[in-house]
Amino acid sequence: MNETTDENFEKIVQLMIFWSEQWQAHILEHGTPLDERQTVYAQHVGVTAPEKVRVLKVPNVPMPHYEILQKAFIENNVFSLDANGLTLEYGIFIKQGVFPVEYWLTHELVHVAQCERIGGLSPSMRQYLKECLTDGYGESVLEKEAHETALKCLEQHNSFVFKLISNNAINSADSDK
């Protein structure tokens, strides 16, 4: 963690969990359930309760307004205003007009599966922030897993998106932060 002390890390985690719980409730209330194809992808990547997932398309993925979070995220390249998606347990933000949306949604569904596996929003957010603030977004185990698993899912379902990605339309999982 670049200049992020243990005490600051705890503040960051607690604020991010508080912020995430608020937005997750909003997404669950206003988002749409997965369609049939998306449900298949969710199950393929390990989501155990796809019926709980809601997706909310937004012009821009919201960024936490707390100064300590913004500073830590910007300094460590964890979260940006041009993010393509964000998962808050069963709530997913997807940026309107993102291309290819099928990849980004599948990538975020992997994060849903990770939340389930890790034990919910709080413990998964803690692990995600620790990885990103310690090793960097690009080296995060959770991010690498989301990218690789999404690609495998799309490949196995013979998705047109996989063909685009394999032709370097998307180079890596570097824009969903």
PDB file of C-alpha atoms in Angstrom:
ATOM      1  CA  MET A   1       0.000   0.000   0.000  1.00  0.00           C
ATOM      2  CA  ASN A   2       1.550   3.257  -1.101  1.00  0.00           C
ATOM      3  CA  GLU A   3       1.424   5.434   2.067  1.00  0.00           C
ATOM      4  CA  THR A   4      -1.705   3.660   3.339  1.00  0.00           C
ATOM      5  CA  THR A   5      -1.149   2.779   6.993  1.00  0.00           C
ATOM      6  CA  ASP A   6      -2.990  -0.017   8.769  1.00  0.00           C
ATOM      7  CA  GLU A   7      -5.137   2.596  10.520  1.00  0.00           C
ATOM      8  CA  ASN A   8      -5.937   4.317   7.228  1.00  0.00           C
ATOM      9  CA  PHE A   9      -6.635   0.954   5.626  1.00  0.00           C
ATOM     10  CA  GLU A  10      -9.280   0.216   8.265  1.00  0.00           C
ATOM     11  CA  LYS A  11     -10.892   3.619   7.652  1.00  0.00           C
ATOM     12  CA  ILE A  12     -10.844   2.985   3.912  1.00  0.00           C
ATOM     13  CA  VAL A  13     -12.397  -0.464   4.317  1.00  0.00           C
ATOM     14  CA  GLN A  14     -15.146   0.726   6.672  1.00  0.00           C
ATOM     15  CA  LEU A  15     -16.061   3.725   4.503  1.00  0.00           C
ATOM     16  CA  MET A  16     -16.040   1.619   1.350  1.00  0.00           C
ATOM     17  CA  ILE A  17     -18.273  -1.016   2.948  1.00  0.00           C
ATOM     18  CA  PHE A  18     -20.703   1.682   4.134  1.00  0.00           C
ATOM     19  CA  TRP A  19     -20.726   3.299   0.671  1.00  0.00           C
ATOM     20  CA  SER A  20     -21.092  -0.102  -1.036  1.00  0.00           C
ATOM     21  CA  GLU A  21     -24.030  -1.173   1.119  1.00  0.00           C
ATOM     22  CA  GLN A  22     -25.890   2.034   0.220  1.00  0.00           C
ATOM     23  CA  TRP A  23     -25.339   1.597  -3.512  1.00  0.00           C
ATOM     24  CA  GLN A  24     -26.000  -2.143  -3.436  1.00  0.00           C
ATOM     25  CA  ALA A  25     -29.452  -1.441  -1.945  1.00  0.00           C
ATOM     26  CA  HIS A  26     -30.073   1.081  -4.734  1.00  0.00           C
ATOM     27  CA  ILE A  27     -29.049  -1.387  -7.451  1.00  0.00           C
ATOM     28  CA  LEU A  28     -31.132  -4.202  -5.960  1.00  0.00           C
ATOM     29  CA  GLU A  29     -34.174  -1.922  -5.918  1.00  0.00           C
ATOM     30  CA  HIS A  30     -33.738  -0.304  -9.337  1.00  0.00           C
ATOM     31  CA  GLY A  31     -31.689  -2.816 -11.330  1.00  0.00           C
ATOM     32  CA  THR A  32     -32.923  -5.507 -13.675  1.00  0.00           C
ATOM     33  CA  PRO A  33     -32.590  -9.261 -13.131  1.00  0.00           C
ATOM     34  CA  LEU A  34     -30.371 -11.331 -15.377  1.00  0.00           C
ATOM     35  CA  ASP A  35     -31.882 -12.597 -18.599  1.00  0.00           C
ATOM     36  CA  GLU A  36     -31.675 -16.264 -19.598  1.00  0.00           C
ATOM     37  CA  ARG A  37     -28.279 -16.032 -21.341  1.00  0.00           C
ATOM     38  CA  GLN A  38     -26.805 -13.938 -18.526  1.00  0.00           C
ATOM     39  CA  THR A  39     -28.082 -16.470 -15.994  1.00  0.00           C
ATOM     40  CA  VAL A  40     -26.284 -19.242 -17.902  1.00  0.00           C
ATOM     41  CA  TYR A  41     -23.074 -17.189 -17.832  1.00  0.00           C
ATOM     42  CA  ALA A  42     -23.542 -16.475 -14.114  1.00  0.00           C
ATOM     43  CA  GLN A  43     -23.905 -20.167 -13.340  1.00  0.00           C
ATOM     44  CA  HIS A  44     -20.942 -21.002 -15.579  1.00  0.00           C
ATOM     45  CA  VAL A  45     -18.644 -18.613 -13.679  1.00  0.00           C
ATOM     46  CA  GLY A  46     -19.790 -19.936 -10.297  1.00  0.00           C
ATOM     47  CA  VAL A  47     -22.616 -17.674  -9.112  1.00  0.00           C
ATOM     48  CA  THR A  48     -24.752 -19.843  -6.823  1.00  0.00           C
ATOM     49  CA  ALA A  49     -27.740 -17.477  -6.600  1.00  0.00           C
ATOM     50  CA  PRO A  50     -28.088 -15.756  -9.997  1.00  0.00           C
ATOM     51  CA  GLU A  51     -31.720 -14.913  -9.215  1.00  0.00           C
ATOM     52  CA  LYS A  52     -30.444 -12.395  -6.631  1.00  0.00           C
ATOM     53  CA  VAL A  53     -28.280 -10.481  -9.121  1.00  0.00           C
ATOM     54  CA  ARG A  54     -29.464  -7.123 -10.409  1.00  0.00           C
ATOM     55  CA  VAL A  55     -27.778  -4.992 -13.071  1.00  0.00           C
ATOM     56  CA  LEU A  56     -28.085  -1.225 -13.288  1.00  0.00           C
ATOM     57  CA  LYS A  57     -26.806   0.552 -16.387  1.00  0.00           C
ATOM     58  CA  VAL A  58     -25.547   4.034 -15.585  1.00  0.00           C
ATOM     59  CA  PRO A  59     -23.917   6.881 -17.567  1.00  0.00           C
ATOM     60  CA  ASN A  60     -20.930   6.678 -15.203  1.00  0.00           C
ATOM     61  CA  VAL A  61     -20.148   4.243 -12.421  1.00  0.00           C
ATOM     62  CA  PRO A  62     -20.368   6.240  -9.170  1.00  0.00           C
ATOM     63  CA  MET A  63     -17.172   6.927  -7.289  1.00  0.00           C
ATOM     64  CA  PRO A  64     -17.119   7.224  -3.498  1.00  0.00           C
ATOM     65  CA  HIS A  65     -17.179  10.861  -2.441  1.00  0.00           C
ATOM     66  CA  TYR A  66     -15.066  10.421   0.689  1.00  0.00           C
ATOM     67  CA  GLU A  67     -11.734  12.210   0.310  1.00  0.00           C
ATOM     68  CA  ILE A  68      -9.693   9.435   1.966  1.00  0.00           C
ATOM     69  CA  LEU A  69     -11.147   6.886  -0.497  1.00  0.00           C
ATOM     70  CA  GLN A  70     -10.634   9.063  -3.554  1.00  0.00           C
ATOM     71  CA  LYS A  71      -7.042   9.779  -2.572  1.00  0.00           C
ATOM     72  CA  ALA A  72      -6.178   6.120  -1.915  1.00  0.00           C
ATOM     73  CA  PHE A  73      -7.914   4.919  -5.077  1.00  0.00           C
ATOM     74  CA  ILE A  74      -6.361   7.521  -7.356  1.00  0.00           C
ATOM     75  CA  GLU A  75      -2.864   7.077  -5.877  1.00  0.00           C
ATOM     76  CA  ASN A  76      -3.103   3.299  -6.308  1.00  0.00           C
ATOM     77  CA  ASN A  77      -5.049   3.252  -9.600  1.00  0.00           C
ATOM     78  CA  VAL A  78      -7.842   1.228  -7.969  1.00  0.00           C
ATOM     79  CA  PHE A  79     -10.949   3.001  -9.142  1.00  0.00           C
ATOM     80  CA  SER A  80     -11.513   5.602 -11.790  1.00  0.00           C
ATOM     81  CA  LEU A  81     -14.271   7.768 -13.199  1.00  0.00           C
ATOM     82  CA  ASP A  82     -14.123   5.858 -16.482  1.00  0.00           C
ATOM     83  CA  ALA A  83     -14.820   2.458 -14.897  1.00  0.00           C
ATOM     84  CA  ASN A  84     -16.836   0.072 -17.066  1.00  0.00           C
ATOM     85  CA  GLY A  85     -18.380  -1.845 -14.188  1.00  0.00           C
ATOM     86  CA  LEU A  86     -18.489  -2.337 -10.450  1.00  0.00           C
ATOM     87  CA  THR A  87     -19.836  -5.226  -8.400  1.00  0.00           C
ATOM     88  CA  LEU A  88     -21.302  -4.746  -4.941  1.00  0.00           C
ATOM     89  CA  GLU A  89     -22.144  -8.339  -4.009  1.00  0.00           C
ATOM     90  CA  TYR A  90     -25.400  -8.973  -5.934  1.00  0.00           C
ATOM     91  CA  GLY A  91     -25.616  -5.457  -7.344  1.00  0.00           C
ATOM     92  CA  ILE A  92     -23.741  -4.667 -10.542  1.00  0.00           C
ATOM     93  CA  PHE A  93     -23.191  -1.273 -12.149  1.00  0.00           C
ATOM     94  CA  ILE A  94     -22.473  -1.395 -15.881  1.00  0.00           C
ATOM     95  CA  LYS A  95     -21.532   1.765 -17.753  1.00  0.00           C
ATOM     96  CA  GLN A  96     -24.006   2.536 -20.535  1.00  0.00           C
ATOM     97  CA  GLY A  97     -22.495   2.074 -23.972  1.00  0.00           C
ATOM     98  CA  VAL A  98     -19.543   0.012 -22.767  1.00  0.00           C
ATOM     99  CA  PHE A  99     -18.203  -2.345 -25.429  1.00  0.00           C
ATOM    100  CA  PRO A 100     -18.328  -5.262 -25.380  1.00  0.00           C
ATOM    101  CA  VAL A 101     -21.009  -5.311 -22.692  1.00  0.00           C
ATOM    102  CA  GLU A 102     -21.150  -9.126 -22.716  1.00  0.00           C
ATOM    103  CA  TYR A 103     -17.520  -9.305 -21.578  1.00  0.00           C
ATOM    104  CA  TRP A 104     -17.866  -6.650 -18.886  1.00  0.00           C
ATOM    105  CA  LEU A 105     -21.044  -8.147 -17.457  1.00  0.00           C
ATOM    106  CA  THR A 106     -19.478 -11.625 -17.372  1.00  0.00           C
ATOM    107  CA  HIS A 107     -16.383 -10.150 -15.701  1.00  0.00           C
ATOM    108  CA  GLU A 108     -18.593  -8.546 -13.042  1.00  0.00           C
ATOM    109  CA  LEU A 109     -20.502 -11.819 -12.580  1.00  0.00           C
ATOM    110  CA  VAL A 110     -17.193 -13.443 -11.634  1.00  0.00           C
ATOM    111  CA  HIS A 111     -16.894 -10.799  -8.911  1.00  0.00           C
ATOM    112  CA  VAL A 112     -20.391 -11.804  -7.701  1.00  0.00           C
ATOM    113  CA  ALA A 113     -19.197 -15.422  -7.463  1.00  0.00           C
ATOM    114  CA  GLN A 114     -16.119 -14.232  -5.560  1.00  0.00           C
ATOM    115  CA  CYS A 115     -18.329 -12.339  -3.084  1.00  0.00           C
ATOM    116  CA  GLU A 116     -20.376 -15.486  -2.502  1.00  0.00           C
ATOM    117  CA  ARG A 117     -17.263 -17.634  -2.089  1.00  0.00           C
ATOM    118  CA  ILE A 118     -15.487 -15.185   0.241  1.00  0.00           C
ATOM    119  CA  GLY A 119     -18.547 -14.675   2.434  1.00  0.00           C
ATOM    120  CA  GLY A 120     -20.376 -11.550   1.324  1.00  0.00           C
ATOM    121  CA  LEU A 121     -19.833  -7.887   0.668  1.00  0.00           C
ATOM    122  CA  SER A 122     -17.735  -6.958   3.717  1.00  0.00           C
ATOM    123  CA  PRO A 123     -15.110  -9.725   3.603  1.00  0.00           C
ATOM    124  CA  SER A 124     -14.828  -9.619  -0.188  1.00  0.00           C
ATOM    125  CA  MET A 125     -14.446  -5.817  -0.188  1.00  0.00           C
ATOM    126  CA  ARG A 126     -11.739  -6.105   2.471  1.00  0.00           C
ATOM    127  CA  GLN A 127      -9.826  -8.688   0.405  1.00  0.00           C
ATOM    128  CA  TYR A 128     -10.279  -6.752  -2.844  1.00  0.00           C
ATOM    129  CA  LEU A 129      -9.039  -3.485  -1.329  1.00  0.00           C
ATOM    130  CA  LYS A 130      -6.091  -5.211   0.344  1.00  0.00           C
ATOM    131  CA  GLU A 131      -5.015  -6.767  -2.957  1.00  0.00           C
ATOM    132  CA  CYS A 132      -5.456  -3.582  -4.963  1.00  0.00           C
ATOM    133  CA  LEU A 133      -3.847  -1.257  -2.429  1.00  0.00           C
ATOM    134  CA  THR A 134      -0.969  -3.658  -1.727  1.00  0.00           C
ATOM    135  CA  ASP A 135      -0.181  -5.231  -5.088  1.00  0.00           C
ATOM    136  CA  GLY A 136      -1.942  -2.849  -7.456  1.00  0.00           C
ATOM    137  CA  TYR A 137      -5.114  -3.261  -9.443  1.00  0.00           C
ATOM    138  CA  GLY A 138      -3.395  -5.079 -12.310  1.00  0.00           C
ATOM    139  CA  GLU A 139      -1.825  -7.630  -9.977  1.00  0.00           C
ATOM    140  CA  SER A 140      -4.957  -8.311  -7.933  1.00  0.00           C
ATOM    141  CA  VAL A 141      -5.697 -12.038  -7.795  1.00  0.00           C
ATOM    142  CA  LEU A 142      -9.439 -11.292  -7.834  1.00  0.00           C
ATOM    143  CA  GLU A 143      -9.132  -9.105 -10.946  1.00  0.00           C
ATOM    144  CA  LYS A 144      -6.976 -11.632 -12.779  1.00  0.00           C
ATOM    145  CA  GLU A 145      -9.477 -14.375 -11.940  1.00  0.00           C
ATOM    146  CA  ALA A 146     -12.390 -12.239 -13.160  1.00  0.00           C
ATOM    147  CA  HIS A 147     -10.681 -11.533 -16.474  1.00  0.00           C
ATOM    148  CA  GLU A 148      -9.542 -15.105 -17.134  1.00  0.00           C
ATOM    149  CA  THR A 149     -12.818 -16.716 -16.034  1.00  0.00           C
ATOM    150  CA  ALA A 150     -14.917 -14.312 -18.118  1.00  0.00           C
ATOM    151  CA  LEU A 151     -12.836 -15.100 -21.203  1.00  0.00           C
ATOM    152  CA  LYS A 152     -13.115 -18.870 -20.641  1.00  0.00           C
ATOM    153  CA  CYS A 153     -16.879 -18.596 -20.185  1.00  0.00           C
ATOM    154  CA  LEU A 154     -17.320 -16.593 -23.370  1.00  0.00           C
ATOM    155  CA  GLU A 155     -15.039 -18.972 -25.280  1.00  0.00           C
ATOM    156  CA  GLN A 156     -16.933 -22.054 -24.097  1.00  0.00           C
ATOM    157  CA  HIS A 157     -20.228 -20.470 -25.101  1.00  0.00           C
ATOM    158  CA  ASN A 158     -18.751 -19.647 -28.511  1.00  0.00           C
ATOM    159  CA  SER A 159     -19.436 -15.983 -27.960  1.00  0.00           C
ATOM    160  CA  PHE A 160     -18.745 -13.521 -30.748  1.00  0.00           C
ATOM    161  CA  VAL A 161     -17.272 -11.309 -28.034  1.00  0.00           C
ATOM    162  CA  PHE A 162     -14.600 -13.922 -27.315  1.00  0.00           C
ATOM    163  CA  LYS A 163     -13.536 -13.760 -30.964  1.00  0.00           C
ATOM    164  CA  LEU A 164     -13.224  -9.966 -30.708  1.00  0.00           C
ATOM    165  CA  ILE A 165     -11.222 -10.230 -27.519  1.00  0.00           C
ATOM    166  CA  SER A 166      -8.922 -12.907 -28.868  1.00  0.00           C
ATOM    167  CA  ASN A 167      -8.197 -10.545 -31.766  1.00  0.00           C
ATOM    168  CA  ASN A 168      -6.992  -7.924 -29.260  1.00  0.00           C
ATOM    169  CA  ALA A 169     -10.146  -5.810 -29.148  1.00  0.00           C
ATOM    170  CA  ILE A 170      -9.613  -5.997 -25.386  1.00  0.00           C
ATOM    171  CA  ASN A 171      -6.095  -6.497 -24.138  1.00  0.00           C
ATOM    172  CA  SER A 172      -6.656  -7.085 -20.437  1.00  0.00           C
ATOM    173  CA  ALA A 173      -8.999  -6.535 -17.529  1.00  0.00           C
ATOM    174  CA  ASP A 174      -7.891  -2.987 -16.913  1.00  0.00           C
ATOM    175  CA  SER A 175     -10.991  -0.813 -17.147  1.00  0.00           C
ATOM    176  CA  ASP A 176     -13.492  -2.140 -14.647  1.00  0.00           C
ATOM    177  CA  LYS A 177     -11.969  -0.480 -11.654  1.00  0.00           C
TER     178      LYS A 177
END
